[in-house]
Amino acid sequence: MNQPSIDLAGACVDFPIFDAKSRSLKKSVLGRAGGRIGTESKVPIIEALRDIDLALRKGDRVALVGHNGAGKTTILRLMAGIYEPTRGRAAVRGKVAPIFDLAVGMDPEISGLENIIIRGLFLGMTRKEMEARVDDIAEFTELGDYLSMPLRTYSTGMRVRLALGVVTSIDPEILLLDEGIGAVDAEFLAKARGRLNELVERSGILVFASHSDEFLADLCDTAIWMEHGTIKEFGPLRDVLHHYKGRDVLAP
Amino acid sequence: MDDSTAGRERPVIADAPGSRSWARAFDDLAQGWKQRQLWGHLGWQDIKQRYRRSVLGPLWISISMGVIALGLGILYSLLFQTDIRTFLPHVAVGLLIWNFISGCILEGSEVFIANEGLIKFLPAPLSLHVYRLVWRQTLFFLHNLVIWAVLMIVFPHQLGWSLLLAVPAFALLAVNGGWISILSGILATRFRDIPPIIASVVQLAFYLTPIVWSVDILSSNPAVQERARLVEINPLYHFLEIVRAPLLGQHISWFSWAVVAVITVVGWGVGLLCMRNYRARVAYWV
C-alpha cells in the first residue's frame, strides 16, 4: 500500500474571468485581499496561486492561515484534485476526503440517511460499505431518529455533524477541511476533535484552513501562511502564527 | 519561501501523464463508469425528485407524454388524412425517441453548468455527470415505453424478431448521448451563448425530422417524391429510424444503421478530443 502524499511543484492556478471587461480591471496588484490579476492575455486572469512548491507526507498536520482571498480554499481544491494546475505539476496520492461546503452534494429533500450514503458514494465508497457504517455514524452524530427526516429540517450544526460523521467514518488518507465547521456546539466539537486526531494519527495527512487559533492548535503542528496566492511561510504552527498575527498567540 | 522550506522534503513529481493527455481522458471515463452505483442512484433520485409528494409519482412521465402523443397523433393524422391506426403509433413512438434525443442534447449543454456546485466542491470524474444525464434520460425513455406497449395492444402491429433490434438501436442512441453531452457540455461551459443556440436548433430539428409527419406520405405524392429524399441528409432521421422501425415492425434500413455507426465513431472521436484538451479546464470555467 502506498503512503499518502501531496506534491506540488511550481503549481499555478489561473482563473480566466470571461465576464469582466478586460480593460476595466486595474492592472496593478490589488490591495491586501485577492490574488494578483494578470493582464497579459485578452481575457483577464486572476492568479489565484503562483509557484506553489510543497511536499506533504504521512503524519503531516498542516494549518492553512492567511487573509481572505489569499488562496487557502484554492490550494485545498488543488490538493483535492478539483483544479489541475494551469502551470506546474501536482501529484496527490491517497484517498482524499474534503469537507468544503457542507450544502453541496447534499439533497435537502431526502433523508439524512440517504444523504450519508450519497456522500459516501461520492467519496469512493460502495453502497454496502456505507450501509455498514450507518450505525456508527448515527451514534457519533447523535442524530438518532432525525436521520430518517429530510435534510431540510436540519440546522446548520446538524448538517456539519452529518458531514463530519461521514468523512471520519470512511478512513480517508488525506483529510481536507475548510473553515466553516465551527457551527457545531462545544461538546460535539470536543468529540469531533478527538475523532479527527485519531483519524490523522491512524491514516495520513490533514490540511485545515481556519481562522480559529485554538482549533488549529488542537489539530495541527505545522502551518502554511498563504499571501497573494503564494506560500509566505511554512513551518511550525506556533512560529508561523506568531509571524502572521504579529504576536505569539500560542504562548503557554 | 526558500529558507522556510529548508530541511523539508522537496516535492517529488513522478512522470505521470499531464492534464492534457489521452490517458487522463480515458481514465476519467473509466473512473466515472466505476462509480455507476453513484450515478445510478442520482439518476433515480432526479426522477423521484421531480415527482416528490405527488400521488402518481413518476407515472406522470408516461401520462404527460401520452397526452402529447395522443393529441399530436390525432391532429396530424386528421391534417394529413391518414389512417390513425398506423399514424398515431408512428407519431407517438417518434416522439418518445425524440424526447430522449433532445433531452441528451438540451440537458447535455447544461450538464456541467448545472452541476457547478458538485464540480467545485467534490472531486469526481467529469464523466460522472454525463453518465448520470444519459441514465436519467434512459429512465425517462423506459417510462415512456409504456405508451408504446399500450398502442401495440390497441392497434396491433406485425412485430417480428426484428423487434429485438430495438435494444441495440437504443443502446447506440445512448452511446451517442454520451459524446454529444460531453461536446456540447464543454463548449457551453466555456461559451455561455451555446445553450440558447442549441435550444433553437433542436426546436427547428423537431420539425425537420419526420416525427409528426412521415416520409411515406411525401413519397406517395409524385410532386414532392424527389424532395422527400432530402430527409436522408438529416442525421437525426437515421437515429430515429433505427429505433422506430423495429418498434413498429417496419422495414429495417441498414443504410440508417451504417450512418449511425459512422456518426458514433466520428462523434466519439471529437468528444474524446474535446475531453482530452479541455477536461481539466471545466472546473475553471463553470
Coordinates of C-alpha atoms in Angstrom, one line a residue:
Chain A
M1 CA 0.0 0.0 0.0
N2 CA 1.4 3.4 -1.0
Q3 CA 1.8 6.1 1.5
P4 CA -0.4 9.1 1.1
S5 CA 1.4 12.1 -0.3
I6 CA 0.8 15.5 -1.7
D7 CA 3.4 17.0 -4.1
L8 CA 3.0 20.4 -5.7
A9 CA 5.8 21.6 -7.9
G10 CA 5.7 25.1 -9.3
A11 CA 1.9 24.8 -9.4
C12 CA -0.1 27.8 -10.6
V13 CA -3.8 28.3 -10.7
D14 CA -5.0 31.0 -13.0
F15 CA -8.7 31.8 -13.3
P16 CA -9.9 33.3 -16.6
I17 CA -12.6 35.9 -15.9
F18 CA -14.8 35.8 -19.0
D19 CA -17.5 38.2 -18.0
A20 CA -15.3 41.1 -16.8
K21 CA -14.3 43.7 -19.3
S22 CA -10.6 43.3 -19.8
R23 CA -9.8 47.0 -19.6
S24 CA -11.9 47.9 -16.7
L25 CA -9.8 45.9 -14.3
K26 CA -6.9 47.7 -12.7
K27 CA -3.7 46.5 -14.0
S28 CA -1.7 46.7 -10.7
V29 CA -1.8 44.3 -7.9
L30 CA -4.8 44.8 -5.7
G31 CA -4.5 45.6 -2.0
R32 CA -4.5 43.1 0.8
A33 CA -7.3 41.0 -0.5
G34 CA -7.3 38.7 -3.5
G35 CA -4.7 37.2 -5.8
R36 CA -2.7 39.1 -8.4
I37 CA -4.7 40.0 -11.6
G38 CA -2.7 39.4 -14.7
T39 CA -3.5 41.3 -17.9
E40 CA -1.2 39.8 -20.5
S41 CA -3.8 37.9 -22.3
K42 CA -7.1 39.1 -23.7
V43 CA -9.2 37.5 -21.0
P44 CA -8.3 38.9 -17.6
I45 CA -6.8 36.3 -15.4
I46 CA -6.7 36.0 -11.6
E47 CA -3.6 34.3 -10.5
A48 CA -5.1 32.6 -7.5
L49 CA -2.0 30.5 -6.8
R50 CA 1.5 31.2 -8.0
D51 CA 4.5 28.8 -8.0
I52 CA 3.5 26.6 -5.1
D53 CA 6.1 24.1 -4.1
L54 CA 5.0 21.8 -1.4
A55 CA 5.6 18.2 -0.2
L56 CA 3.3 16.7 2.4
R57 CA 3.8 13.2 3.8
K58 CA 2.0 10.8 6.1
G59 CA 1.6 12.3 9.5
D60 CA 1.7 15.9 8.4
R61 CA -1.0 18.0 10.1
V62 CA -1.0 21.3 8.5
A63 CA -2.9 24.5 9.3
L64 CA -3.6 27.0 6.5
V65 CA -3.7 30.6 7.6
G66 CA -4.0 33.8 5.6
H67 CA -6.3 36.7 4.8
N68 CA -9.5 36.2 2.9
G69 CA -8.7 35.6 -0.7
A70 CA -5.1 34.6 0.0
G71 CA -5.7 31.3 -1.8
K72 CA -6.5 28.9 1.1
T73 CA -9.6 27.4 -0.5
T74 CA -7.9 27.3 -3.9
I75 CA -4.9 25.4 -2.6
L76 CA -7.3 23.0 -0.8
R77 CA -9.1 22.4 -4.1
L78 CA -5.8 21.9 -5.8
M79 CA -4.9 19.2 -3.3
A80 CA -8.3 17.6 -3.7
G81 CA -7.7 17.3 -7.5
I82 CA -10.7 19.6 -8.3
Y83 CA -8.4 22.1 -10.0
E84 CA -5.5 20.8 -12.0
P85 CA -2.6 23.3 -12.1
T86 CA -2.6 25.6 -15.1
R87 CA 1.2 25.5 -15.0
G88 CA 3.5 23.3 -12.9
R89 CA 2.6 19.9 -11.6
A90 CA 0.5 18.4 -8.9
A91 CA 0.5 14.8 -7.7
V92 CA -1.8 13.6 -4.9
R93 CA -1.7 10.0 -3.8
G94 CA -4.2 8.6 -1.4
K95 CA -7.9 8.6 -0.7
V96 CA -9.0 12.3 -0.4
A97 CA -11.9 13.4 1.7
P98 CA -12.7 17.1 1.5
I99 CA -15.2 19.0 3.7
F100 CA -15.5 22.3 1.9
D101 CA -19.1 23.5 1.5
L102 CA -21.5 21.4 3.6
A103 CA -24.5 22.1 1.5
V104 CA -23.0 20.8 -1.7
G105 CA -23.7 17.2 -2.7
M106 CA -26.4 17.1 0.0
D107 CA -30.0 16.9 -1.2
P108 CA -32.3 18.8 1.2
E109 CA -35.4 16.8 0.1
I110 CA -34.1 13.3 1.0
S111 CA -33.4 11.9 4.5
G112 CA -30.1 12.3 6.4
L113 CA -29.6 8.6 6.0
E114 CA -29.8 8.7 2.2
N115 CA -27.5 11.7 2.2
I116 CA -25.0 9.8 4.2
I117 CA -25.0 7.1 1.6
I118 CA -24.7 9.5 -1.3
R119 CA -21.9 11.4 0.3
G120 CA -20.1 8.1 0.9
L121 CA -20.5 7.1 -2.7
F122 CA -19.1 10.5 -3.8
L123 CA -16.1 9.7 -1.6
G124 CA -15.5 6.5 -3.4
M125 CA -17.2 4.0 -1.1
T126 CA -19.7 1.4 -2.2
R127 CA -23.3 1.3 -1.0
K128 CA -22.7 -1.8 1.1
E129 CA -19.7 -0.3 2.8
M130 CA -21.8 2.8 3.7
E131 CA -24.7 0.8 4.9
A132 CA -22.4 -1.0 7.3
R133 CA -21.2 2.4 8.7
V134 CA -24.6 4.0 9.1
D135 CA -25.0 2.8 12.8
D136 CA -21.6 4.1 13.6
I137 CA -22.3 7.5 12.1
A138 CA -25.7 7.7 13.8
E139 CA -24.1 7.1 17.1
F140 CA -21.3 9.6 16.5
T141 CA -23.5 12.3 15.2
E142 CA -26.1 11.7 18.0
L143 CA -28.8 12.5 15.4
G144 CA -30.7 9.3 16.2
D145 CA -34.2 9.3 14.7
Y146 CA -33.6 12.6 13.0
L147 CA -31.6 10.6 10.3
S148 CA -34.9 9.5 8.7
M149 CA -36.1 13.1 8.4
P150 CA -35.5 15.1 5.2
L151 CA -32.3 17.1 5.4
R152 CA -34.1 20.4 5.0
T153 CA -35.3 20.1 8.6
Y154 CA -31.7 20.0 9.9
S155 CA -30.0 23.0 11.5
T156 CA -26.6 24.1 10.2
G157 CA -24.9 22.4 13.1
M158 CA -26.7 19.2 12.5
R159 CA -25.5 19.2 8.9
V160 CA -22.0 19.8 10.0
R161 CA -22.3 16.8 12.3
L162 CA -23.6 14.7 9.4
A163 CA -20.7 15.7 7.1
L164 CA -18.1 15.1 9.8
G165 CA -19.7 11.8 10.7
V166 CA -19.4 10.6 7.1
V167 CA -15.9 11.8 6.5
T168 CA -14.5 10.5 9.7
S169 CA -16.1 7.1 9.3
I170 CA -14.6 6.2 5.9
D171 CA -10.9 6.3 6.9
P172 CA -9.7 8.8 4.4
E173 CA -5.9 9.1 3.9
I174 CA -6.0 12.8 3.1
L175 CA -8.4 15.0 5.0
L176 CA -9.0 18.5 3.7
L177 CA -11.1 20.8 5.9
D178 CA -12.1 24.3 5.0
E179 CA -13.3 26.8 7.6
G180 CA -17.0 26.7 8.4
I181 CA -17.1 23.6 10.6
G182 CA -17.3 25.9 13.6
A183 CA -21.1 25.8 13.6
V184 CA -21.3 22.8 16.0
D185 CA -21.6 23.1 19.7
A186 CA -18.6 22.9 22.0
E187 CA -19.4 19.4 23.3
F188 CA -19.6 17.9 19.9
L189 CA -16.6 19.9 18.8
A190 CA -14.5 18.2 21.5
K191 CA -15.8 14.8 20.3
A192 CA -15.0 15.7 16.7
R193 CA -11.5 16.8 17.6
G194 CA -10.9 13.5 19.4
R195 CA -12.1 11.6 16.3
L196 CA -10.2 13.8 13.9
N197 CA -7.0 13.4 15.9
E198 CA -7.4 9.7 16.0
L199 CA -8.1 9.7 12.3
V200 CA -5.0 11.7 11.4
E201 CA -2.7 9.6 13.6
R202 CA -4.1 6.4 12.0
S203 CA -4.1 7.4 8.5
G204 CA -2.4 10.3 6.9
I205 CA -2.4 13.9 6.1
L206 CA -4.6 16.7 7.4
V207 CA -4.8 20.1 5.9
F208 CA -7.1 22.5 7.8
A209 CA -7.9 26.1 6.8
S210 CA -9.4 28.1 9.7
H211 CA -9.2 31.4 11.5
S212 CA -9.6 29.8 14.9
D213 CA -6.1 29.6 16.5
E214 CA -7.5 27.4 19.2
F215 CA -8.9 24.9 16.8
L216 CA -5.8 24.9 14.7
A217 CA -3.5 24.4 17.7
D218 CA -5.5 21.4 18.7
L219 CA -5.3 19.6 15.4
C220 CA -2.2 20.8 13.6
D221 CA 1.5 21.0 14.3
T222 CA 2.8 22.8 11.2
A223 CA 1.3 25.7 9.3
I224 CA 1.3 27.3 5.9
W225 CA 0.9 31.1 5.7
M226 CA -0.7 32.0 2.4
E227 CA -0.5 35.5 1.0
H228 CA -1.5 36.7 -2.5
G229 CA -1.5 33.2 -3.8
T230 CA 1.9 32.2 -2.7
I231 CA 3.3 30.4 0.4
K232 CA 4.8 33.1 2.5
E233 CA 5.9 30.8 5.3
F234 CA 5.9 27.1 6.0
G235 CA 7.0 25.9 9.4
P236 CA 6.0 25.0 13.0
L237 CA 2.5 26.2 13.8
R238 CA 3.5 28.4 16.7
D239 CA 6.2 30.3 14.7
V240 CA 4.0 30.8 11.7
L241 CA 1.1 32.1 13.7
H242 CA 3.4 34.4 15.6
H243 CA 4.7 36.0 12.4
Y244 CA 1.2 36.0 10.8
K245 CA -0.6 37.6 13.8
G246 CA 2.4 39.7 14.9
R247 CA 2.3 38.2 18.4
D248 CA 2.8 34.9 20.0
V249 CA -0.8 33.7 20.2
L250 CA 0.0 30.2 21.3
A251 CA 2.3 31.3 24.1
P252 CA 1.7 28.9 27.0
Chain B
M1 CA 9.9 30.7 0.8
D2 CA 13.3 29.2 0.1
D3 CA 14.6 29.4 3.6
S4 CA 11.3 28.4 5.2
T5 CA 11.3 25.1 3.4
A6 CA 14.9 24.3 4.1
G7 CA 15.2 20.9 5.7
R8 CA 11.7 19.9 4.4
E9 CA 11.1 17.4 1.8
R10 CA 11.2 18.6 -1.8
P11 CA 8.2 17.7 -4.0
V12 CA 8.6 14.6 -6.0
I13 CA 6.6 14.5 -9.1
A14 CA 6.5 11.1 -10.7
D15 CA 6.4 11.0 -14.5
A16 CA 2.6 11.0 -14.6
P17 CA 0.5 11.9 -17.6
G18 CA -0.3 15.6 -17.7
S19 CA -3.6 17.3 -17.7
R20 CA -3.9 17.2 -21.5
S21 CA -3.3 13.6 -22.2
W22 CA -5.3 10.8 -23.7
A23 CA -4.6 8.7 -20.6
R24 CA -6.3 11.2 -18.3
A25 CA -9.3 11.5 -20.6
F26 CA -9.8 7.7 -20.7
D27 CA -9.1 7.5 -17.0
D28 CA -11.9 10.0 -16.4
L29 CA -14.4 7.9 -18.4
A30 CA -13.3 4.7 -16.7
Q31 CA -13.4 6.2 -13.2
G32 CA -16.9 7.6 -13.9
W33 CA -18.0 4.2 -15.1
K34 CA -16.7 2.6 -11.9
Q35 CA -19.0 5.0 -9.9
R36 CA -22.1 3.6 -11.5
Q37 CA -23.6 3.0 -8.1
L38 CA -23.5 6.7 -7.5
W39 CA -24.8 8.0 -10.8
G40 CA -27.3 5.1 -10.9
H41 CA -28.7 6.3 -7.6
L42 CA -28.5 10.0 -8.5
G43 CA -30.3 9.4 -11.8
W44 CA -33.2 7.8 -10.0
Q45 CA -33.1 10.5 -7.4
D46 CA -33.5 13.1 -10.1
I47 CA -36.7 11.4 -11.3
K48 CA -38.1 10.9 -7.9
Q49 CA -37.3 14.4 -7.0
R50 CA -39.4 15.8 -9.8
Y51 CA -42.5 14.0 -8.6
R52 CA -41.9 14.1 -4.9
R53 CA -45.2 14.3 -2.9
S54 CA -47.3 13.7 -6.0
V55 CA -49.7 10.8 -5.8
L56 CA -48.9 9.2 -9.1
G57 CA -45.2 10.0 -8.9
P58 CA -43.1 9.0 -11.9
L59 CA -46.2 7.7 -13.6
W60 CA -46.7 11.4 -14.6
I61 CA -43.8 11.0 -17.1
S62 CA -45.8 8.4 -19.0
I63 CA -49.1 10.2 -18.6
S64 CA -47.9 13.6 -19.8
M65 CA -46.1 12.0 -22.7
G66 CA -49.2 10.0 -23.6
V67 CA -51.4 13.1 -23.7
I68 CA -49.0 14.9 -26.0
A69 CA -48.5 11.9 -28.3
L70 CA -52.3 11.3 -28.4
G71 CA -53.0 14.9 -29.2
L72 CA -50.4 15.4 -31.8
G73 CA -51.1 12.0 -33.3
I74 CA -54.8 12.7 -33.8
L75 CA -54.2 16.3 -35.0
Y76 CA -51.6 15.3 -37.7
S77 CA -53.5 12.2 -38.9
L78 CA -56.5 14.4 -39.5
L79 CA -54.4 17.1 -41.2
F80 CA -52.7 14.5 -43.5
Q81 CA -55.8 12.5 -43.8
T82 CA -54.1 9.3 -42.9
D83 CA -55.1 6.1 -41.1
I84 CA -54.9 6.8 -37.4
R85 CA -54.2 3.2 -36.7
T86 CA -50.7 3.5 -38.2
F87 CA -50.2 7.2 -37.9
L88 CA -50.8 7.6 -34.2
P89 CA -48.2 4.9 -33.2
H90 CA -45.8 6.5 -35.7
V91 CA -46.1 9.9 -34.1
A92 CA -46.1 8.5 -30.5
V93 CA -43.0 6.3 -30.9
G94 CA -41.3 9.1 -32.8
L95 CA -42.0 11.5 -30.0
L96 CA -40.6 9.3 -27.3
I97 CA -37.4 8.6 -29.2
W98 CA -37.2 12.3 -29.9
N99 CA -37.7 13.0 -26.3
F100 CA -34.6 11.0 -25.5
I101 CA -32.5 12.6 -28.2
S102 CA -33.5 16.2 -27.4
G103 CA -33.1 15.5 -23.7
C104 CA -29.5 14.4 -24.2
I105 CA -28.7 17.4 -26.4
L106 CA -30.5 20.1 -24.4
E107 CA -29.6 18.9 -20.9
G108 CA -26.2 18.0 -22.3
S109 CA -25.4 21.6 -23.0
E110 CA -26.1 22.4 -19.3
V111 CA -24.6 19.2 -17.8
F112 CA -21.5 20.9 -16.3
I113 CA -23.1 24.3 -15.7
A114 CA -26.0 22.8 -13.7
N115 CA -23.5 20.7 -11.6
E116 CA -21.3 23.7 -10.8
G117 CA -21.5 23.0 -7.1
L118 CA -20.6 19.4 -7.3
I119 CA -17.7 20.1 -9.7
K120 CA -16.2 22.8 -7.5
F121 CA -16.6 21.2 -4.1
L122 CA -16.3 17.4 -4.6
P123 CA -13.6 15.8 -6.5
A124 CA -15.3 13.4 -9.0
P125 CA -14.6 12.4 -12.6
L126 CA -16.3 14.8 -15.1
S127 CA -17.9 11.9 -16.9
L128 CA -19.9 11.1 -13.8
H129 CA -22.3 13.9 -14.7
V130 CA -22.6 12.7 -18.3
Y131 CA -23.4 9.1 -17.2
R132 CA -26.0 10.4 -14.8
L133 CA -27.6 12.5 -17.5
V134 CA -27.8 9.7 -20.1
W135 CA -29.0 7.3 -17.4
R136 CA -31.7 9.7 -16.4
Q137 CA -32.9 10.1 -20.0
T138 CA -32.8 6.4 -20.4
L139 CA -35.1 6.0 -17.4
F140 CA -37.5 8.6 -18.9
F141 CA -37.5 6.6 -22.1
L142 CA -38.3 3.4 -20.3
H143 CA -41.2 5.1 -18.5
N144 CA -42.5 6.3 -21.8
L145 CA -42.2 2.9 -23.4
V146 CA -45.4 2.1 -21.6
I147 CA -47.2 4.2 -24.2
W148 CA -45.7 2.1 -27.0
A149 CA -46.9 -1.1 -25.2
V150 CA -50.4 0.4 -24.9
L151 CA -50.5 1.4 -28.5
M152 CA -49.4 -2.1 -29.6
I153 CA -52.3 -3.5 -27.8
V154 CA -54.9 -1.0 -29.1
F155 CA -53.5 -1.0 -32.7
P156 CA -51.9 -4.4 -33.2
H157 CA -48.8 -4.4 -35.5
Q158 CA -46.9 -7.2 -37.1
L159 CA -43.9 -7.4 -34.8
G160 CA -41.3 -10.0 -35.7
W161 CA -37.9 -11.0 -34.4
S162 CA -36.7 -7.6 -35.7
L163 CA -38.2 -6.1 -32.6
L164 CA -35.1 -7.3 -30.8
L165 CA -33.1 -4.9 -32.9
A166 CA -34.7 -2.0 -30.9
V167 CA -32.4 -2.9 -27.9
P168 CA -29.0 -2.5 -29.7
A169 CA -30.5 0.5 -31.6
F170 CA -31.4 2.2 -28.3
A171 CA -28.0 1.3 -26.9
L172 CA -26.4 3.0 -29.8
L173 CA -28.6 6.1 -29.2
A174 CA -27.5 6.2 -25.6
V175 CA -23.8 5.8 -26.6
N176 CA -24.3 8.8 -28.8
G177 CA -25.9 10.7 -26.0
G178 CA -22.5 10.4 -24.2
W179 CA -20.4 12.2 -26.7
I180 CA -23.0 14.8 -27.5
S181 CA -23.3 15.8 -23.9
I182 CA -19.5 15.9 -23.4
L183 CA -19.1 18.0 -26.5
S184 CA -22.0 20.4 -26.0
G185 CA -21.4 20.4 -22.2
I186 CA -17.8 21.5 -22.5
L187 CA -18.5 24.0 -25.3
A188 CA -21.4 25.5 -23.4
T189 CA -19.5 25.8 -20.2
R190 CA -16.9 27.9 -22.0
F191 CA -19.2 29.9 -24.3
R192 CA -22.4 30.6 -22.5
D193 CA -24.2 31.6 -25.7
I194 CA -24.2 28.0 -26.8
P195 CA -27.2 26.7 -24.8
P196 CA -29.8 29.1 -26.4
I197 CA -28.3 28.4 -29.9
I198 CA -28.6 24.7 -29.3
A199 CA -32.2 25.1 -27.9
S200 CA -33.4 26.9 -31.1
V201 CA -31.7 24.4 -33.4
V202 CA -33.2 21.5 -31.6
Q203 CA -36.6 23.1 -31.8
L204 CA -36.2 23.5 -35.6
A205 CA -34.9 20.0 -35.9
F206 CA -38.1 18.6 -34.4
Y207 CA -40.0 19.8 -37.5
L208 CA -37.3 18.8 -39.9
T209 CA -37.3 15.3 -38.7
P210 CA -40.2 13.0 -39.6
I211 CA -41.9 12.8 -36.3
V212 CA -45.2 14.5 -36.8
W213 CA -45.0 13.8 -40.5
S214 CA -43.9 10.7 -42.3
V215 CA -41.6 10.1 -45.3
D216 CA -44.1 7.6 -46.7
I217 CA -46.8 10.2 -47.0
L218 CA -44.5 12.5 -49.0
S219 CA -43.1 9.7 -51.1
S220 CA -46.6 8.7 -52.2
N221 CA -47.1 12.2 -53.6
P222 CA -45.4 12.3 -57.0
A223 CA -45.0 16.1 -56.8
V224 CA -42.7 16.0 -53.8
Q225 CA -41.3 12.5 -54.1
E226 CA -37.8 13.6 -55.1
R227 CA -37.7 16.3 -52.4
A228 CA -38.7 13.8 -49.7
R229 CA -35.4 12.0 -50.2
L230 CA -33.7 15.2 -48.7
V231 CA -34.6 13.9 -45.3
E232 CA -31.7 11.4 -45.6
I233 CA -29.3 14.3 -45.1
N234 CA -30.8 14.8 -41.6
P235 CA -28.6 12.6 -39.3
L236 CA -31.4 12.7 -36.6
Y237 CA -33.7 10.9 -39.1
H238 CA -31.4 7.9 -39.1
F239 CA -31.2 7.8 -35.3
L240 CA -34.9 7.9 -35.1
E241 CA -35.4 5.3 -37.8
I242 CA -33.1 2.6 -36.3
V243 CA -35.2 2.6 -33.1
R244 CA -38.6 3.3 -34.5
A245 CA -38.6 0.8 -37.3
P246 CA -38.2 -2.3 -35.1
L247 CA -40.7 -1.0 -32.6
L248 CA -43.3 -0.6 -35.2
G249 CA -42.4 -3.8 -37.2
Q250 CA -41.3 -1.7 -40.2
H251 CA -38.7 -2.5 -42.8
I252 CA -35.2 -2.3 -41.3
S253 CA -33.0 0.2 -43.2
W254 CA -29.4 -1.0 -42.9
F255 CA -28.3 2.3 -44.5
S256 CA -29.6 4.1 -41.5
W257 CA -27.6 1.7 -39.2
A258 CA -24.5 2.4 -41.2
V259 CA -25.0 6.2 -41.0
V260 CA -25.5 6.0 -37.2
A261 CA -22.4 3.8 -36.9
V262 CA -20.2 6.3 -38.7
I263 CA -21.6 9.2 -36.6
T264 CA -21.0 7.2 -33.4
V265 CA -17.3 6.7 -34.3
V266 CA -16.7 10.3 -35.6
G267 CA -18.7 11.8 -32.7
W268 CA -16.8 9.9 -30.0
G269 CA -13.6 10.9 -31.8
V270 CA -14.4 14.6 -31.5
G271 CA -15.9 14.1 -28.0
L272 CA -12.7 12.4 -26.7
L273 CA -10.5 15.0 -28.3
C274 CA -12.5 17.7 -26.5
M275 CA -12.3 15.7 -23.3
R276 CA -8.6 15.4 -23.7
N277 CA -7.9 19.1 -24.3
Y278 CA -10.5 20.7 -22.0
R279 CA -11.4 18.2 -19.3
A280 CA -9.2 20.0 -16.7
R281 CA -10.5 23.4 -17.7
V282 CA -14.1 22.7 -16.9
A283 CA -13.6 23.3 -13.2
Y284 CA -12.1 26.7 -14.0
W285 CA -14.9 27.6 -16.4
V286 CA -18.1 26.7 -14.5

